[in-house]
Amino acid sequence: MDYSRFVRLRKPVWDGFEEQLAPGRKSRDMGYDGLEAMALRYRQVLHDHALASSRFPGTAAARRLRGLAVEGTRLLTGDRGERAGLLGFFGRSFPRAFQRQLGLTGIALGLFLFAAVWGLVLTVLRPALGLRILGPQAVNGLEEGHLWTESLVTTMPPAFASSRIATNNLTVALMAWSGGILAGLVPLYSLLLNGLMLGAVLGVTLHYSMAGALFEFISAHGPLEITLILVCAAGGLSIGRALVAAGDRPRAVALRETGRDALAVLLGCLPWFVVLGVVEAFVSPAPQIPFPLKVLLGLLLEGLFLFLAFRPVPEANR
Amino acid sequence: MADIGRESILGLDNIRLDLPVAGVGSRSLAAFLDYVVLALLVFLWVLLGAILSAVAQSSWMAALVLGGIFLLDWGYFAGSEIAMGGRTLGKKALGLRVVTAEGGTPGTGALLIRNLVRTLDILVGVVLMAIDPLSRRLGDRLAGTLVVHDRRPEMGPVLGRVPPGWGPRELAAAESFLARAGTLQDPALRREMAGRILERIRRDAPEMLAGADERDPVAAVRQALQAGEV
């Protein structure tokens, strides 16, 4: 086809499509017929673009058609996704994603426990190690019968402490999750380090006969905090696995699909860190709140999270 | 032939679509502008918090300031991209936009994912973008996104008549000349370029020059090629 004839015949379609793409035109105001006409024009523009780019490359018509095809594709296609709302997210998307990565959460728990036992054994056998892990100030405090955690609320107001604790824990969880993209190495490091630290701290407090005080301090916030870190790290591990062992899917597809599930898991965990920040600053160090009440609160929080996570949800079509 | 800097994807009916992928330079500059904006926002937030704490005398204010800084730090990029259709202020200034790997509009999830990985991308992202033909950083790979130049479709002059035997090279050269003729500063150069095109028209289709005033070569080219333009 002659170039000028091609332009003369097809230009009304391009103009019409460009007008429909104009900013401010909303698809919901278009009606069914308008949308159908737009879909038809998009297809025609794509075909004209294919013809122009092979027969008339570099011409003004080919450049304009390429622009229209790119712009049209951006506006008419894309991830619309499931718009679930908050209830739908915690009711369906989060438990579904959590349950899909249950195996990796188990592996995360195993790694964490292994490191914790290792840390405990090390510090029990060699108490001098505890001094290096906790620092001389904390160990001096332990010798005088004080937990270093007391300074959490004596050196700063509890409100500020709660915000600091929450943002610190959120950063740990976010780094463990996002670090999965480095072949899972960051979540792996995070799990082993946190496990080792917990075991070592337990070993040191056992050595100074302060383990009871430590259990009282961590009973309200500890169980859920550890669970959340494990779940977020498992999300990171799932990203790392998709990168390293994509299976029979292309790596890009495996990463995208895993990323979506891992994000749902992460978003389901993040709000809990804010709750735990408040608990850790106001409840955990408070001497006037009895130990059994702290344990009850810890079990309640953990139970509520696990109830939401393990709720049976029908598997969505993927 | 596909450009190395362009993502060729197969769209509807297997038609190839070349996305104008943004390179490491423009993306780094956009990110720099965004970090300046972010620093400014954090400064203003801290200032506001300091004023309010002085007035309210509550430790909750300091807690709020800390929480706000955390939210700005982790949420500025994702929040702006979600609110502005794949653009941050820096990207808007440089005419960039995030799209899916298929050229479509990314969803909220994809925009969140690509920005949650940003902290690690500060360390390795620039190198990865430099060696990837599609300039993807870690976040883009995880979310399945690309950053492209956000250009409106061009509206250049289109030839209304074409001398027989002209291929795409001649067409593109003539159209490009007509688009730029008004902005060429050197009149002698303008006349020379128009003269060369007139020569080709005279050789291939002399009847198209009927009635054209060849003393003004630019007007003559325009009259010959754009007569009957739609």
Coordinates of C-alpha atoms in Angstrom, one line a residue:
Chain A
M1 CA 0.0 0.0 0.0
D2 CA 1.1 3.5 -0.9
Y3 CA 2.3 5.5 2.2
S4 CA 0.1 8.5 1.6
R5 CA -3.0 6.3 0.9
F6 CA -2.3 4.3 4.1
V7 CA -2.2 7.5 6.1
R8 CA -5.3 8.9 4.4
L9 CA -7.3 5.8 5.0
R10 CA -6.3 5.0 8.5
K11 CA -5.8 8.4 10.1
P12 CA -9.4 8.8 11.3
V13 CA -8.9 5.6 13.4
W14 CA -5.7 6.9 14.9
D15 CA -7.2 10.3 15.7
G16 CA -10.3 8.6 17.3
F17 CA -8.1 6.3 19.4
E18 CA -5.9 9.2 20.5
E19 CA -9.0 11.2 21.5
Q20 CA -10.2 8.3 23.6
L21 CA -6.8 8.0 25.3
A22 CA -6.7 11.7 26.2
P23 CA -6.1 12.4 29.9
G24 CA -9.3 12.9 31.8
R25 CA -11.3 10.4 29.7
K26 CA -12.4 7.7 32.1
S27 CA -13.4 4.3 30.9
R28 CA -16.3 4.2 33.3
D29 CA -17.9 7.2 31.6
M30 CA -17.6 5.5 28.2
G31 CA -20.4 3.0 28.3
Y32 CA -20.3 -0.5 26.8
D33 CA -20.4 0.7 23.1
G34 CA -17.7 3.2 23.7
L35 CA -15.5 0.6 25.4
E36 CA -16.1 -1.9 22.5
A37 CA -15.2 0.8 20.0
M38 CA -12.1 1.6 21.9
A39 CA -11.0 -2.1 22.1
L40 CA -11.6 -2.4 18.3
R41 CA -9.6 0.8 17.6
Y42 CA -6.7 -0.4 19.9
R43 CA -6.5 -3.6 17.8
Q44 CA -6.6 -1.6 14.6
V45 CA -3.9 0.7 15.9
L46 CA -1.7 -2.3 16.9
H47 CA -2.1 -3.8 13.4
D48 CA -1.4 -0.5 11.7
H49 CA 1.7 -0.1 13.9
A50 CA 2.9 -3.6 12.9
L51 CA 2.4 -2.6 9.2
A52 CA 4.0 0.8 9.5
S53 CA 7.0 -0.4 11.4
S54 CA 7.8 -3.0 8.8
R55 CA 6.8 -1.1 5.6
F56 CA 7.5 2.5 6.5
P57 CA 10.0 2.4 9.4
G58 CA 11.2 5.8 10.7
T59 CA 8.3 7.8 9.2
A60 CA 6.1 10.2 11.1
A61 CA 3.2 7.8 10.8
A62 CA 5.2 4.8 12.1
R63 CA 6.5 6.9 15.1
R64 CA 3.0 8.1 15.9
L65 CA 1.6 4.6 15.7
R66 CA 4.3 3.3 18.0
G67 CA 3.5 6.0 20.5
L68 CA -0.2 5.2 20.3
A69 CA 0.4 1.5 20.6
V70 CA 2.6 1.9 23.7
E71 CA 0.3 4.4 25.3
G72 CA -2.8 2.3 24.5
T73 CA -1.2 -0.8 25.9
R74 CA -0.3 1.0 29.1
L75 CA -3.8 2.3 29.7
L76 CA -5.8 -0.7 28.6
T77 CA -3.7 -3.6 30.0
G78 CA -2.0 -4.2 33.3
D79 CA -2.4 -5.8 36.8
R80 CA -5.8 -5.0 38.0
G81 CA -5.4 -7.6 40.6
E82 CA -7.9 -8.7 43.3
R83 CA -9.3 -5.6 45.1
A84 CA -10.1 -7.3 48.4
G85 CA -10.3 -4.5 50.9
L86 CA -8.9 -4.9 54.5
L87 CA -11.4 -7.7 55.5
G88 CA -10.9 -9.6 52.3
F89 CA -7.1 -9.3 52.6
F90 CA -6.9 -10.7 56.2
G91 CA -9.8 -13.1 55.5
R92 CA -8.5 -14.6 52.2
S93 CA -5.3 -13.3 50.6
F94 CA -3.1 -13.4 53.8
P95 CA -4.1 -16.9 55.0
R96 CA -3.9 -18.3 51.5
A97 CA -0.3 -16.8 51.0
F98 CA 0.7 -17.9 54.5
Q99 CA -0.4 -21.4 54.0
R100 CA 1.4 -21.7 50.6
Q101 CA 4.7 -20.9 52.2
L102 CA 4.1 -23.1 55.3
G103 CA 7.0 -25.4 54.3
L104 CA 9.5 -22.6 54.3
T105 CA 8.1 -21.2 57.6
G106 CA 8.9 -24.7 59.0
I107 CA 12.4 -24.5 57.6
A108 CA 12.8 -21.0 59.0
L109 CA 11.7 -22.3 62.4
G110 CA 14.1 -25.2 62.2
L111 CA 17.1 -22.9 61.4
F112 CA 16.1 -20.5 64.1
L113 CA 15.8 -23.2 66.7
F114 CA 19.1 -24.8 65.6
A115 CA 20.9 -21.4 66.0
A116 CA 19.2 -20.8 69.4
V117 CA 20.3 -24.2 70.8
W118 CA 23.7 -23.5 69.4
G119 CA 23.9 -20.1 71.1
L120 CA 22.5 -21.6 74.4
V121 CA 25.0 -24.4 74.5
L122 CA 27.9 -22.1 73.6
T123 CA 27.1 -19.6 76.4
V124 CA 26.4 -22.3 78.9
L125 CA 29.7 -24.0 78.2
R126 CA 31.7 -20.7 77.9
P127 CA 30.0 -18.0 80.0
A128 CA 32.7 -15.5 78.9
L129 CA 31.2 -15.5 75.5
G130 CA 28.0 -13.9 77.0
L131 CA 30.1 -10.9 78.1
R132 CA 31.2 -10.3 74.5
I133 CA 27.6 -10.8 73.1
L134 CA 25.7 -8.6 75.7
G135 CA 28.4 -6.2 76.5
P136 CA 30.0 -5.4 79.9
Q137 CA 27.2 -3.0 80.9
A138 CA 24.4 -5.5 80.6
V139 CA 26.5 -8.2 82.3
N140 CA 27.3 -5.8 85.3
G141 CA 23.6 -5.2 85.5
L142 CA 22.9 -8.9 85.6
E143 CA 25.4 -9.4 88.4
E144 CA 23.5 -6.8 90.4
G145 CA 20.2 -8.6 89.6
H146 CA 18.9 -6.2 86.9
L147 CA 17.9 -7.1 83.3
W148 CA 19.3 -4.7 80.7
T149 CA 15.8 -4.5 79.3
E150 CA 14.8 -2.3 82.3
S151 CA 16.6 0.6 80.6
L152 CA 14.1 0.4 77.8
V153 CA 11.7 2.4 79.8
T154 CA 13.9 4.1 82.3
T155 CA 16.0 6.0 79.8
M156 CA 13.1 7.1 77.6
P157 CA 9.4 7.6 77.9
P158 CA 7.4 4.4 77.1
A159 CA 5.5 6.0 74.3
F160 CA 8.7 6.9 72.5
A161 CA 10.2 3.4 73.3
S162 CA 7.1 1.7 71.8
S163 CA 7.6 3.7 68.5
R164 CA 11.4 2.9 68.5
I165 CA 10.8 -0.8 69.2
A166 CA 8.1 -1.0 66.5
T167 CA 10.2 0.7 63.8
N168 CA 13.3 -1.4 64.8
N169 CA 11.4 -4.6 64.5
L170 CA 9.7 -3.5 61.3
T171 CA 13.1 -2.7 59.8
V172 CA 14.4 -6.2 60.8
A173 CA 11.4 -7.8 59.2
L174 CA 11.5 -5.7 56.1
M175 CA 15.2 -6.4 55.6
A176 CA 14.7 -10.1 56.2
W177 CA 11.9 -10.1 53.6
S178 CA 13.4 -7.9 50.9
G179 CA 16.9 -9.5 51.4
G180 CA 15.4 -12.7 49.9
I181 CA 16.2 -11.2 46.5
L182 CA 19.9 -11.7 47.3
A183 CA 19.4 -15.5 46.8
G184 CA 17.9 -15.8 50.3
L185 CA 21.1 -15.0 52.0
V186 CA 19.8 -12.0 54.1
P187 CA 16.8 -13.9 55.6
L188 CA 19.1 -16.9 56.3
Y189 CA 21.6 -14.6 58.1
S190 CA 18.7 -12.9 60.0
L191 CA 17.3 -16.2 61.2
L192 CA 20.6 -17.6 62.3
L193 CA 21.7 -14.4 64.0
N194 CA 18.4 -13.8 65.8
G195 CA 18.3 -17.5 66.9
L196 CA 21.9 -17.4 68.1
M197 CA 21.3 -14.1 70.0
L198 CA 18.2 -15.5 71.7
G199 CA 20.0 -18.7 72.7
A200 CA 23.0 -16.7 74.0
V201 CA 20.9 -14.3 76.0
L202 CA 19.1 -17.2 77.5
G203 CA 22.4 -18.9 78.4
V204 CA 23.8 -15.7 80.0
T205 CA 20.6 -15.1 82.1
L206 CA 20.6 -18.8 83.1
H207 CA 24.2 -18.3 84.3
Y208 CA 23.2 -15.3 86.4
S209 CA 20.0 -17.0 87.6
M210 CA 18.0 -14.3 85.8
A211 CA 16.2 -16.5 83.3
G212 CA 12.9 -16.2 85.1
A213 CA 13.0 -12.4 84.8
L214 CA 13.9 -12.7 81.1
F215 CA 10.9 -15.1 80.6
E216 CA 8.6 -12.6 82.4
F217 CA 9.9 -9.8 80.2
I218 CA 9.5 -11.6 76.9
S219 CA 6.3 -13.5 77.7
A220 CA 3.8 -10.9 76.5
H221 CA 5.5 -9.8 73.2
G222 CA 8.1 -12.5 72.6
P223 CA 6.1 -15.4 71.1
L224 CA 4.4 -13.3 68.4
E225 CA 7.5 -11.2 67.7
I226 CA 9.6 -14.3 67.0
T227 CA 6.7 -15.8 64.9
L228 CA 6.5 -12.6 62.8
I229 CA 10.2 -12.5 62.2
L230 CA 10.1 -16.2 61.2
V231 CA 7.2 -15.7 58.8
C232 CA 8.7 -12.6 57.2
A233 CA 12.1 -14.3 56.8
A234 CA 10.3 -17.3 55.3
G235 CA 8.8 -14.8 52.8
G236 CA 12.3 -13.7 52.0
L237 CA 13.4 -17.4 51.7
S238 CA 10.6 -18.0 49.2
I239 CA 11.8 -15.1 47.1
G240 CA 15.4 -16.5 47.2
R241 CA 14.1 -20.0 46.3
A242 CA 12.3 -18.5 43.2
L243 CA 15.5 -16.9 42.2
V244 CA 17.8 -19.8 42.7
A245 CA 15.5 -22.8 41.9
A246 CA 12.7 -21.5 39.7
G247 CA 11.7 -25.0 38.7
D248 CA 10.0 -25.5 35.4
R249 CA 8.8 -21.9 35.2
P250 CA 10.9 -19.1 33.6
R251 CA 12.8 -17.3 36.4
A252 CA 11.0 -14.0 35.8
V253 CA 7.6 -15.7 36.1
A254 CA 8.6 -17.6 39.2
L255 CA 9.9 -14.3 40.8
R256 CA 6.7 -12.4 40.0
E257 CA 4.4 -15.1 41.3
T258 CA 6.4 -15.6 44.5
G259 CA 6.7 -11.9 45.0
R260 CA 3.0 -11.5 45.1
D261 CA 2.5 -14.2 47.7
A262 CA 5.5 -13.0 49.8
L263 CA 4.1 -9.5 49.7
A264 CA 0.7 -10.7 51.1
V265 CA 2.5 -12.5 53.9
L266 CA 4.6 -9.4 54.7
L267 CA 1.6 -7.1 54.7
G268 CA -0.3 -9.4 57.0
C269 CA 2.6 -9.3 59.5
L270 CA 3.5 -5.6 59.5
P271 CA 0.5 -4.2 61.5
W272 CA 1.3 -6.6 64.4
F273 CA 4.7 -5.0 64.9
V274 CA 3.0 -1.8 65.9
V275 CA 0.8 -3.7 68.5
L276 CA 3.9 -5.5 69.8
G277 CA 5.8 -2.2 70.1
V278 CA 3.1 -0.9 72.5
V279 CA 3.1 -4.2 74.4
E280 CA 6.9 -4.3 74.7
A281 CA 7.1 -0.8 76.0
F282 CA 4.1 -0.7 78.3
V283 CA 3.3 -4.2 79.4
S284 CA 6.5 -6.3 79.3
P285 CA 8.6 -4.1 81.6
A286 CA 5.7 -3.2 83.9
P287 CA 6.3 -4.7 87.4
Q288 CA 2.7 -4.0 88.5
I289 CA 1.3 -6.4 85.8
P290 CA 1.4 -10.0 87.1
F291 CA 3.5 -12.6 85.3
P292 CA 0.5 -14.9 84.5
L293 CA -1.3 -12.0 82.9
K294 CA 1.7 -11.3 80.7
V295 CA 1.8 -14.9 79.6
L296 CA -1.9 -14.8 78.9
L297 CA -1.6 -11.7 76.7
G298 CA 1.4 -13.3 74.9
L299 CA -0.7 -16.5 74.2
L300 CA -3.7 -14.5 73.1
L301 CA -1.7 -12.4 70.6
E302 CA 0.0 -15.5 69.2
G303 CA -3.3 -17.4 69.1
L304 CA -5.1 -14.6 67.3
F305 CA -2.3 -14.3 64.7
L306 CA -2.2 -18.1 64.1
F307 CA -6.0 -18.2 64.0
L308 CA -6.0 -15.6 61.2
A309 CA -3.1 -17.4 59.4
F310 CA -4.4 -20.9 59.5
R311 CA -8.0 -20.1 58.7
P312 CA -9.1 -22.6 56.0
V313 CA -9.5 -20.7 52.7
P314 CA -10.4 -22.2 49.4
E315 CA -7.4 -22.1 47.0
A316 CA -7.9 -19.4 44.3
N317 CA -7.4 -20.1 40.7
R318 CA -4.0 -18.9 39.8
Chain B
M1 CA 15.7 -4.2 13.8
A2 CA 15.2 -4.0 17.6
D3 CA 17.1 -1.4 19.5
I4 CA 19.2 -2.8 22.4
G5 CA 17.6 -0.2 24.7
R6 CA 14.1 -1.3 23.9
E7 CA 12.0 -4.1 25.3
S8 CA 10.4 -6.0 22.5
I9 CA 7.3 -7.6 23.7
L10 CA 4.6 -9.5 21.9
G11 CA 1.3 -7.7 22.5
L12 CA -2.1 -8.6 21.2
D13 CA -2.1 -10.9 18.1
N14 CA 1.7 -11.3 18.6
I15 CA 2.4 -7.8 17.4
R16 CA 5.8 -6.6 18.5
L17 CA 5.8 -3.5 20.7
D18 CA 9.0 -1.6 21.4
L19 CA 8.9 0.0 24.8
P20 CA 11.1 3.1 25.2
V21 CA 13.0 1.8 28.2
A22 CA 14.7 4.4 30.4
G23 CA 18.4 4.0 31.0
V24 CA 20.5 4.1 34.2
G25 CA 21.3 7.8 33.8
S26 CA 17.8 9.2 33.7
R27 CA 16.7 6.8 36.4
S28 CA 19.5 7.7 38.7
L29 CA 18.8 11.4 38.2
A30 CA 15.1 10.9 39.0
A31 CA 16.0 8.9 42.1
F32 CA 18.4 11.7 43.2
L33 CA 15.6 14.3 42.8
D34 CA 13.3 12.0 44.8
Y35 CA 15.8 11.6 47.6
V36 CA 16.1 15.4 47.8
V37 CA 12.3 15.7 48.0
L38 CA 12.3 12.9 50.7
A39 CA 15.0 14.6 52.7
L40 CA 13.0 17.8 52.6
L41 CA 9.8 16.0 53.7
V42 CA 11.6 14.4 56.6
F43 CA 13.0 17.8 57.6
L44 CA 9.6 19.4 57.5
W45 CA 8.1 16.5 59.4
V46 CA 10.7 16.8 62.2
L47 CA 10.2 20.6 62.3
L48 CA 6.5 20.2 62.6
G49 CA 7.0 17.5 65.3
A50 CA 9.4 19.7 67.2
I51 CA 6.9 22.6 67.2
L52 CA 4.0 20.4 68.2
S53 CA 6.0 18.7 71.0
A54 CA 6.8 22.1 72.4
V55 CA 3.2 23.0 72.4
A56 CA 1.7 19.6 73.5
Q57 CA 4.4 18.5 75.9
S58 CA 3.7 14.8 75.2
S59 CA 6.1 12.0 74.6
W60 CA 3.6 10.6 72.1
M61 CA 4.6 13.4 69.8
A62 CA 8.2 12.1 69.7
A63 CA 6.8 8.6 69.0
L64 CA 4.7 10.0 66.2
V65 CA 7.7 11.8 64.7
L66 CA 9.7 8.6 64.7
G67 CA 6.9 6.6 63.2
G68 CA 6.4 9.3 60.5
I69 CA 10.1 9.2 59.5
F70 CA 9.9 5.4 59.2
L71 CA 6.8 5.7 57.0
L72 CA 8.3 8.4 54.8
D73 CA 11.5 6.4 54.5
W74 CA 9.8 3.2 53.5
G75 CA 6.6 4.6 51.9
Y76 CA 7.5 7.7 49.9
F77 CA 8.4 6.0 46.7
A78 CA 5.7 3.3 46.8
G79 CA 3.1 5.9 48.0
S80 CA 3.9 8.3 45.2
E81 CA 4.0 5.7 42.5
I82 CA 0.6 4.3 43.6
A83 CA -1.0 7.7 43.8
M84 CA 0.5 9.1 40.5
G85 CA 0.1 6.0 38.3
G86 CA 3.7 4.7 38.4
R87 CA 5.4 8.1 38.8
T88 CA 7.2 9.8 41.6
L89 CA 8.0 13.5 41.6
G90 CA 11.5 12.8 40.3
K91 CA 10.2 10.5 37.6
K92 CA 7.6 13.1 36.6
A93 CA 10.2 15.7 36.3
L94 CA 12.2 13.5 33.9
G95 CA 9.2 12.1 32.1
L96 CA 9.6 8.5 33.3
R97 CA 6.9 6.0 34.3
V98 CA 6.8 2.5 35.8
V99 CA 5.0 -0.1 33.6
T100 CA 4.6 -3.8 33.7
A101 CA 6.9 -6.0 31.7
E102 CA 4.1 -6.1 29.1
G103 CA 3.8 -2.3 28.9
G104 CA 0.6 -2.1 31.0
T105 CA -0.3 -0.2 34.2
P106 CA 1.3 -1.9 37.2
G107 CA -1.0 -2.8 40.2
T108 CA -0.5 -1.6 43.8
G109 CA 1.2 -4.9 44.7
A110 CA 3.9 -4.6 42.0
L111 CA 4.6 -1.0 43.0
L112 CA 4.9 -2.0 46.7
I113 CA 7.2 -4.9 45.9
R114 CA 9.6 -2.9 43.7
N115 CA 10.0 -0.3 46.4
L116 CA 10.4 -2.6 49.4
V117 CA 13.6 -3.9 47.8
R118 CA 14.9 -0.3 47.3
T119 CA 17.2 -0.4 50.3
L120 CA 19.2 -3.2 48.8
D121 CA 19.0 -1.6 45.3
I122 CA 20.8 1.4 46.7
L123 CA 23.8 -1.0 47.0
V124 CA 23.5 -3.0 43.8
G125 CA 20.8 -1.4 41.7
V126 CA 22.9 1.0 39.7
V127 CA 25.3 -1.7 38.6
L128 CA 22.5 -4.1 37.7
M129 CA 20.7 -1.4 35.7
A130 CA 23.9 -0.6 33.9
I131 CA 24.5 -4.2 32.8
D132 CA 20.9 -5.1 32.0
P133 CA 19.7 -4.0 28.5
L134 CA 16.3 -3.3 30.0
S135 CA 17.8 -1.4 33.0
R136 CA 16.0 -3.4 35.6
R137 CA 17.1 -3.3 39.2
L138 CA 16.3 -6.0 41.8
G139 CA 12.9 -4.5 42.6
D140 CA 11.9 -4.5 38.9
R141 CA 12.9 -8.1 38.5
L142 CA 10.9 -9.1 41.6
A143 CA 7.8 -7.0 40.7
G144 CA 8.0 -7.7 36.9
T145 CA 8.2 -4.0 36.1
L146 CA 10.1 -1.7 33.8
V147 CA 10.7 2.1 33.8
V148 CA 10.0 3.7 30.4
H149 CA 10.1 7.2 28.9
D150 CA 6.6 8.5 29.1
R151 CA 6.2 10.3 25.8
R152 CA 3.0 11.4 24.3
P153 CA 2.5 10.1 20.7
E154 CA 4.3 12.4 18.3
M155 CA 2.3 14.5 15.8
G156 CA 4.8 15.3 13.0
P157 CA 3.9 16.4 9.5
V158 CA 2.8 13.5 7.3
L159 CA 3.3 13.5 3.5
G160 CA 0.0 13.8 1.6
R161 CA 1.6 12.7 -1.7
V162 CA 4.6 10.4 -2.3
P163 CA 6.6 10.2 -5.5
P164 CA 6.6 6.7 -7.0
G165 CA 9.6 4.5 -5.9
W166 CA 10.2 6.4 -2.6
G167 CA 11.1 4.0 0.2
P168 CA 10.9 4.6 4.0
R169 CA 14.3 6.3 4.0
E170 CA 13.2 9.0 1.6
L171 CA 9.8 9.3 3.3
A172 CA 11.4 9.7 6.8
A173 CA 14.0 12.2 5.5
A174 CA 11.4 14.4 3.8
E175 CA 9.1 14.3 6.8
S176 CA 11.9 15.0 9.2
F177 CA 13.0 18.0 7.0
L178 CA 9.4 19.4 6.9
A179 CA 9.2 19.1 10.7
R180 CA 12.5 20.9 11.3
A181 CA 12.5 23.4 8.4
G182 CA 11.0 26.1 10.6
T183 CA 13.7 25.7 13.3
L184 CA 16.8 25.5 11.1
Q185 CA 18.8 28.6 11.9
D186 CA 20.9 28.7 8.7
P187 CA 18.8 29.8 5.7
A188 CA 21.5 28.6 3.3
L189 CA 21.5 25.1 4.8
R190 CA 17.7 25.1 4.7
R191 CA 17.7 26.0 1.0
E192 CA 20.3 23.4 0.2
M193 CA 18.4 20.6 1.9
A194 CA 15.2 21.6 0.3
G195 CA 17.0 21.8 -3.1
R196 CA 18.2 18.2 -2.7
I197 CA 14.7 17.0 -2.0
L198 CA 13.3 19.0 -4.9
E199 CA 15.9 17.4 -7.1
R200 CA 14.6 13.9 -6.1
I201 CA 11.0 14.9 -6.7
R202 CA 12.0 16.4 -10.1
R203 CA 13.6 13.1 -11.1
D204 CA 10.9 10.7 -9.8
A205 CA 7.7 12.7 -10.2
P206 CA 8.1 16.0 -12.1
E207 CA 4.3 16.4 -12.4
M208 CA 4.1 17.0 -8.6
L209 CA 6.0 20.2 -9.0
A210 CA 3.4 21.7 -11.4
G211 CA 2.6 25.2 -10.2
A212 CA 5.3 25.2 -7.4
D213 CA 7.4 28.3 -7.1
E214 CA 10.9 26.9 -7.0
R215 CA 12.5 30.2 -6.0
D216 CA 11.4 29.3 -2.5
P217 CA 12.5 25.6 -2.3
V218 CA 11.1 25.0 1.2
A219 CA 7.6 26.2 0.1
A220 CA 7.9 24.2 -3.1
V221 CA 8.8 20.9 -1.2
R222 CA 5.9 21.6 1.1
Q223 CA 3.5 22.2 -1.7
A224 CA 4.6 19.2 -3.7
L225 CA 4.6 16.6 -0.8
Q226 CA 1.9 17.9 1.5
A227 CA -0.8 18.8 -1.1
G228 CA -3.8 16.8 -0.2
E229 CA -2.5 16.0 3.3
V230 CA -5.2 14.6 5.5

